[in-house]
Amino acid sequence: MSKFENKNNEEVPKDFFIKFGEKMKDKILEEEIFNVEDFPLLHSIKKEEDFHTPESYFEKINYRNYIKVRKSKLLVPVISIAASLLIISSIFLFKQQSKVSNEVFAMNDETQFELLVQESIFSDDIEIEELDFLFESSNSEMDLTEFDTDVIINYLLEESELYDLALVY
Amino acid sequence: MNKEDTEILDLLKSSNSFEQGFNKLVSKYKQPLYWHIRRMVLIHEDADDILQNVFIKVYKSIGKFKRQSKLFTWLYRIASNESISFLNKKRSLQNYSANLRSSLKADPYFNGDNIQLALKEAIEELPKKQKQVFILRYYDELNYKDMAEILDTSVGSLKASYHHASKKIEEYLIQMDVKV
């Protein structure tokens, strides 16, 4: 038996010596490499609460604030994408309609128009009302800006997949 | 990791209890993180903005937290990094330290005396990393082991850094003829 071993059978808490070693290691780790007296001015300054916050500042901080902020931050790119897609699709649809109407209006006589109908742009089952509409419009310049903007936007929205996104917007 | 933090992380794991967990996390850490940030950036409004960013970052990335470090050291690391990047971006434009005394005197949320003002000026003169170390040790009273985790540095270099910072501050206070 080693002369350092417990000869008196005195009890110590379980793992006391193992934990003691760890405790000492942590304590040494936290020791400063200087003495407090080396910096007397710094260490004699009281750590008073010199900073304040607006009244009830901490009470007003709620986890929901951050969830909301995050959601609204996420919404911005979604709305931007939706708006961009809406503009692009509006331009595309506008161009398509202009192209059709330009081609239609470029024809001066009825024969050419009938030919066009037969050939390709419109299918055989095209509604008479739609043809009339185009025909009448040939007298005045087909200008979408003459229509109410809201009506056009609503039409485009209803026709496009962006409708749900635009509702959020 | 302590029991409360383990409980918070367990709540955050499930989508059903996520909000409850996040609520607990914000309640527990809003004050210590705010004060750490405030000591770094000094102005309440700036600290408020940074605190918001910190919690948004936490909200977004808590799922990636692997429990390899303590929750509070992870949070402090985010807060500390956010404060430093704020100082790098904003303060370089403002030359804030040159007008520190007048800015703090005009700040409705600061009521320190001349000694406190001199101490703030001395801290502001420190290089950013040294300032970070000084605030974590002197004001937040964190141990070196946790600081090493937050700043990803060895305990030895943190001790040396704290020593240098204290020495510079003491010299500044002497130079300013501060009497305590």
Coordinates of C-alpha atoms in Angstrom, one line a residue:
Chain A
M1 CA 0.0 0.0 0.0
S2 CA 1.3 3.4 -1.0
K3 CA 2.0 5.8 1.8
F4 CA -0.3 8.3 0.1
E5 CA -3.3 6.0 0.1
N6 CA -6.2 6.4 2.5
K7 CA -5.3 4.4 5.6
N8 CA -8.2 5.7 7.8
N9 CA -11.0 4.7 5.5
E10 CA -12.3 8.2 5.6
E11 CA -15.0 8.9 3.1
V12 CA -14.8 11.6 0.3
P13 CA -17.5 12.3 -2.3
K14 CA -17.4 10.0 -5.3
D15 CA -14.9 11.1 -7.9
F16 CA -13.7 13.9 -5.6
F17 CA -10.1 13.7 -6.6
I18 CA -10.8 13.5 -10.3
K19 CA -13.2 16.5 -10.1
F20 CA -10.7 18.3 -7.9
G21 CA -8.1 18.0 -10.6
E22 CA -10.4 19.4 -13.2
K23 CA -11.5 22.2 -10.9
M24 CA -7.9 23.2 -10.3
K25 CA -7.2 23.1 -14.0
D26 CA -10.1 25.5 -14.7
K27 CA -9.1 27.8 -11.8
I28 CA -5.6 28.1 -13.1
L29 CA -6.9 28.7 -16.6
E30 CA -8.9 31.6 -15.3
E31 CA -5.9 33.2 -13.5
E32 CA -4.9 36.6 -14.9
I33 CA -1.3 37.0 -16.0
F34 CA -1.2 40.3 -14.1
N35 CA -2.1 41.6 -10.7
V36 CA -5.1 43.8 -10.1
E37 CA -2.7 46.2 -8.3
D38 CA -0.8 46.7 -11.6
F39 CA -3.7 48.7 -12.9
P40 CA -5.1 50.5 -9.8
L41 CA -7.1 53.2 -11.6
L42 CA -8.9 50.7 -13.9
H43 CA -9.8 48.4 -11.1
S44 CA -11.0 51.1 -8.7
I45 CA -13.6 52.4 -11.2
K46 CA -17.0 51.1 -10.2
K47 CA -18.8 49.2 -13.0
E48 CA -21.9 51.3 -12.7
E49 CA -24.8 51.2 -15.0
D50 CA -23.9 54.2 -17.0
F51 CA -25.9 53.1 -20.1
H52 CA -29.6 53.1 -20.1
T53 CA -32.3 52.0 -22.5
P54 CA -35.7 53.6 -23.3
E55 CA -38.4 52.7 -20.8
S56 CA -39.7 49.1 -20.9
Y57 CA -37.3 48.4 -23.8
F58 CA -36.6 44.8 -22.8
E59 CA -40.3 44.1 -22.0
K60 CA -41.1 45.1 -25.6
I61 CA -38.6 42.7 -27.1
N62 CA -40.7 39.7 -28.1
Y63 CA -39.7 36.7 -30.1
R64 CA -42.6 37.5 -32.5
N65 CA -40.8 40.7 -33.5
Y66 CA -38.1 38.7 -35.1
I67 CA -40.3 36.1 -36.7
K68 CA -42.3 39.0 -38.3
V69 CA -39.2 40.8 -39.4
R70 CA -37.9 37.6 -40.9
K71 CA -41.2 36.9 -42.7
S72 CA -41.4 40.5 -44.0
K73 CA -37.8 40.3 -45.1
L74 CA -38.6 37.1 -47.0
L75 CA -41.7 38.6 -48.6
V76 CA -39.6 41.4 -50.2
P77 CA -37.8 39.1 -52.8
V78 CA -41.0 37.1 -53.4
I79 CA -42.9 40.4 -54.2
S80 CA -40.0 41.6 -56.3
I81 CA -40.0 38.4 -58.3
A82 CA -43.8 38.5 -58.7
A83 CA -43.7 42.1 -59.8
S84 CA -40.9 41.5 -62.3
L85 CA -42.8 38.5 -63.7
L86 CA -46.0 40.5 -63.9
I87 CA -44.2 43.3 -65.8
I88 CA -42.5 40.9 -68.2
S89 CA -45.7 39.0 -68.9
S90 CA -47.6 42.3 -69.4
I91 CA -45.0 43.4 -72.0
F92 CA -45.1 40.0 -73.7
L93 CA -48.9 39.9 -73.9
F94 CA -49.0 43.6 -75.0
K95 CA -46.4 42.8 -77.8
Q96 CA -48.3 39.7 -78.8
Q97 CA -51.6 41.7 -79.1
S98 CA -49.8 44.6 -80.9
K99 CA -48.3 42.1 -83.4
V100 CA -51.6 40.6 -84.1
S101 CA -53.4 43.8 -84.5
N102 CA -50.6 45.4 -86.6
E103 CA -50.8 42.5 -89.0
V104 CA -54.5 42.6 -89.1
F105 CA -54.7 46.4 -89.5
A106 CA -52.0 46.3 -92.2
M107 CA -54.5 44.7 -94.5
N108 CA -56.6 47.1 -96.4
D109 CA -59.0 44.9 -98.1
E110 CA -61.3 42.3 -96.8
T111 CA -59.9 39.6 -99.0
Q112 CA -56.5 39.8 -97.4
F113 CA -58.1 39.7 -94.0
E114 CA -60.1 36.6 -94.9
L115 CA -56.9 35.0 -96.2
L116 CA -55.2 35.7 -92.9
V117 CA -58.0 34.2 -91.0
Q118 CA -58.0 31.1 -93.1
E119 CA -54.2 30.7 -93.1
S120 CA -52.9 30.7 -89.6
I121 CA -53.4 33.4 -87.0
F122 CA -56.9 32.5 -85.9
S123 CA -58.3 29.1 -85.7
D124 CA -61.4 28.1 -87.7
D125 CA -63.7 28.3 -84.8
I126 CA -62.8 31.9 -84.0
E127 CA -65.8 33.8 -82.6
I128 CA -67.4 36.4 -84.9
E129 CA -67.5 39.0 -82.0
E130 CA -63.8 38.8 -81.7
L131 CA -63.3 39.3 -85.4
D132 CA -65.6 42.2 -85.3
F133 CA -63.8 43.7 -82.4
L134 CA -60.5 43.6 -84.3
F135 CA -62.0 44.9 -87.4
E136 CA -63.7 47.8 -85.7
S137 CA -60.5 48.6 -83.9
S138 CA -58.6 48.9 -87.2
N139 CA -60.2 52.3 -87.7
S140 CA -58.7 53.7 -84.5
E141 CA -55.2 52.9 -83.4
M142 CA -55.2 49.9 -81.1
D143 CA -53.7 51.4 -78.0
L144 CA -53.8 49.6 -74.8
T145 CA -53.2 52.8 -72.8
E146 CA -56.7 53.9 -73.8
F147 CA -58.1 51.2 -71.6
D148 CA -58.3 51.5 -67.9
T149 CA -55.0 50.3 -66.4
D150 CA -56.7 48.4 -63.6
V151 CA -58.9 46.5 -66.0
I152 CA -55.8 45.4 -68.0
I153 CA -53.9 44.5 -64.9
N154 CA -56.8 42.5 -63.5
Y155 CA -57.2 40.7 -66.8
L156 CA -53.5 39.8 -66.9
L157 CA -53.5 38.7 -63.3
E158 CA -56.5 36.5 -63.8
E159 CA -55.0 35.0 -66.9
S160 CA -51.6 34.4 -65.3
E161 CA -50.3 32.1 -62.6
L162 CA -49.2 35.1 -60.7
Y163 CA -52.7 35.8 -59.5
D164 CA -52.2 34.4 -56.0
L165 CA -48.8 36.1 -55.5
A166 CA -50.2 39.4 -56.7
L167 CA -53.0 39.1 -54.1
V168 CA -50.4 39.0 -51.4
Y169 CA -48.8 42.0 -52.9
Chain B
M1 CA -24.4 22.8 -21.6
N2 CA -26.7 23.8 -18.8
K3 CA -30.1 22.3 -18.4
E4 CA -32.1 25.3 -19.5
D5 CA -30.2 25.6 -22.7
T6 CA -30.6 21.9 -23.4
E7 CA -34.4 22.3 -22.9
I8 CA -34.5 25.3 -25.3
L9 CA -32.6 23.4 -28.0
D10 CA -34.9 20.4 -27.5
L11 CA -37.9 22.7 -28.0
L12 CA -36.4 24.2 -31.1
K13 CA -35.9 20.8 -32.7
S14 CA -39.6 20.2 -33.3
S15 CA -41.8 22.5 -35.4
N16 CA -44.6 22.2 -32.9
S17 CA -42.6 23.6 -30.1
F18 CA -40.3 25.8 -32.1
E19 CA -42.0 29.1 -31.2
Q20 CA -42.0 28.2 -27.5
G21 CA -38.3 27.4 -27.7
F22 CA -37.5 30.6 -29.6
N23 CA -39.5 32.6 -27.1
K24 CA -37.5 31.1 -24.3
L25 CA -34.2 31.8 -26.1
V26 CA -35.1 35.4 -26.7
S27 CA -36.3 35.9 -23.1
K28 CA -33.2 34.5 -21.7
Y29 CA -30.6 36.1 -23.9
K30 CA -32.0 39.4 -24.9
Q31 CA -30.5 41.3 -22.0
P32 CA -27.0 39.8 -21.9
L33 CA -26.6 40.1 -25.7
Y34 CA -28.0 43.6 -25.8
W35 CA -25.5 44.8 -23.1
H36 CA -22.6 43.1 -24.8
I37 CA -23.5 44.8 -28.1
R38 CA -24.2 48.1 -26.4
R39 CA -20.8 48.1 -24.8
M40 CA -19.3 47.5 -28.3
V41 CA -21.2 50.1 -30.3
L42 CA -22.3 52.5 -27.5
I43 CA -25.4 53.9 -29.1
H44 CA -28.7 52.4 -28.1
E45 CA -30.3 52.6 -31.6
D46 CA -27.3 50.9 -33.1
A47 CA -27.4 48.2 -30.4
D48 CA -31.1 47.7 -31.0
D49 CA -30.6 47.2 -34.8
I50 CA -27.7 44.8 -34.2
L51 CA -29.7 42.8 -31.6
Q52 CA -32.5 42.4 -34.2
N53 CA -30.1 41.1 -36.8
V54 CA -28.6 38.7 -34.3
F55 CA -31.9 37.2 -33.4
I56 CA -32.9 37.0 -37.1
K57 CA -29.7 35.1 -37.8
V58 CA -30.3 32.8 -34.8
Y59 CA -33.8 32.2 -36.1
K60 CA -32.6 31.3 -39.5
S61 CA -29.6 29.2 -38.5
I62 CA -30.6 27.5 -35.2
G63 CA -31.4 24.4 -37.2
K64 CA -27.7 24.1 -38.1
F65 CA -26.5 24.3 -34.5
K66 CA -24.9 21.0 -33.8
R67 CA -24.4 21.4 -30.0
Q68 CA -20.7 21.2 -30.4
S69 CA -20.4 24.4 -28.4
K70 CA -22.5 25.9 -25.7
L71 CA -25.6 27.7 -26.9
F72 CA -24.6 30.9 -25.1
T73 CA -21.1 31.0 -26.6
W74 CA -22.6 30.5 -30.1
L75 CA -25.0 33.4 -29.5
Y76 CA -22.2 35.6 -28.1
R77 CA -20.2 34.8 -31.2
I78 CA -22.9 35.9 -33.5
A79 CA -23.5 39.1 -31.4
S80 CA -19.8 39.8 -31.3
N81 CA -19.3 39.3 -35.0
E82 CA -22.3 41.4 -35.9
S83 CA -21.0 44.2 -33.7
I84 CA -17.5 44.1 -35.2
S85 CA -18.9 44.1 -38.8
F86 CA -21.1 47.1 -37.8
L87 CA -18.1 48.9 -36.5
N88 CA -16.1 48.1 -39.6
K89 CA -18.8 49.4 -41.9
K90 CA -20.3 52.4 -40.1
R91 CA -17.6 53.7 -37.9
S92 CA -15.1 54.1 -40.7
L93 CA -17.5 56.6 -42.3
Q94 CA -18.3 58.5 -39.1
N95 CA -15.0 59.0 -37.3
Y96 CA -17.0 58.3 -34.2
S97 CA -14.1 58.0 -31.7
A98 CA -13.0 61.6 -32.5
N99 CA -16.4 62.9 -31.2
L100 CA -17.0 60.3 -28.6
R101 CA -17.2 62.6 -25.6
S102 CA -19.7 65.0 -27.2
S103 CA -21.7 62.2 -28.7
L104 CA -22.0 60.4 -25.4
K105 CA -22.8 63.6 -23.5
A106 CA -25.6 64.2 -25.9
D107 CA -26.9 60.7 -25.7
P108 CA -30.1 60.5 -23.6
Y109 CA -29.3 56.9 -22.6
F110 CA -25.9 57.6 -21.1
N111 CA -25.4 59.2 -17.8
G112 CA -21.9 58.3 -16.8
D113 CA -19.6 60.8 -15.1
N114 CA -16.2 62.0 -16.3
I115 CA -14.5 58.9 -15.1
Q116 CA -16.9 56.7 -17.1
L117 CA -16.4 58.9 -20.1
A118 CA -12.7 58.6 -19.9
L119 CA -13.0 54.9 -19.6
K120 CA -15.2 54.7 -22.6
E121 CA -12.7 56.8 -24.6
A122 CA -9.9 54.6 -23.5
I123 CA -11.8 51.5 -24.6
E124 CA -12.7 53.1 -27.9
E125 CA -9.0 53.7 -28.6
L126 CA -8.3 50.0 -28.4
P127 CA -8.0 47.9 -31.6
K128 CA -11.3 46.2 -32.3
K129 CA -10.3 42.7 -31.3
Q130 CA -8.7 43.9 -28.1
K131 CA -11.8 45.9 -27.3
Q132 CA -13.9 42.8 -27.9
V133 CA -11.7 40.8 -25.4
F134 CA -11.8 43.6 -22.9
I135 CA -15.6 43.9 -22.9
L136 CA -16.2 40.2 -22.7
R137 CA -13.8 39.9 -19.7
Y138 CA -14.3 43.2 -17.9
Y139 CA -18.0 43.9 -18.4
D140 CA -19.5 40.6 -19.3
E141 CA -17.3 38.8 -16.8
L142 CA -17.0 35.7 -18.9
N143 CA -14.3 33.1 -18.2
Y144 CA -11.4 32.6 -20.6
K145 CA -12.6 29.1 -21.6
D146 CA -15.9 30.5 -23.0
M147 CA -14.2 33.5 -24.5
A148 CA -11.8 31.2 -26.3
E149 CA -14.9 29.4 -27.8
I150 CA -16.6 32.7 -28.7
L151 CA -13.6 34.3 -30.4
D152 CA -12.0 31.1 -31.6
T153 CA -8.7 32.0 -30.0
S154 CA -6.4 30.3 -27.5
V155 CA -6.7 31.2 -23.8
G156 CA -3.1 32.3 -23.8
S157 CA -3.6 34.9 -26.4
L158 CA -6.8 36.1 -24.8
K159 CA -4.9 36.6 -21.5
A160 CA -2.2 38.5 -23.3
S161 CA -4.7 40.6 -25.1
Y162 CA -6.6 41.4 -21.9
H163 CA -3.4 42.4 -20.3
H164 CA -2.4 44.7 -23.1
A165 CA -5.9 46.3 -23.2
S166 CA -5.8 46.9 -19.4
K167 CA -2.4 48.4 -19.6
K168 CA -3.4 50.8 -22.4
I169 CA -6.5 51.8 -20.6
E170 CA -4.6 52.5 -17.3
E171 CA -2.1 54.6 -19.2
Y172 CA -4.9 56.6 -20.9
L173 CA -6.6 57.2 -17.5
I174 CA -3.3 58.5 -16.1
Q175 CA -2.7 60.7 -19.1
M176 CA -6.3 62.1 -18.7
D177 CA -5.5 62.7 -15.0
V178 CA -8.5 60.7 -13.9
K179 CA -8.9 60.6 -10.1
V180 CA -11.1 57.9 -8.7

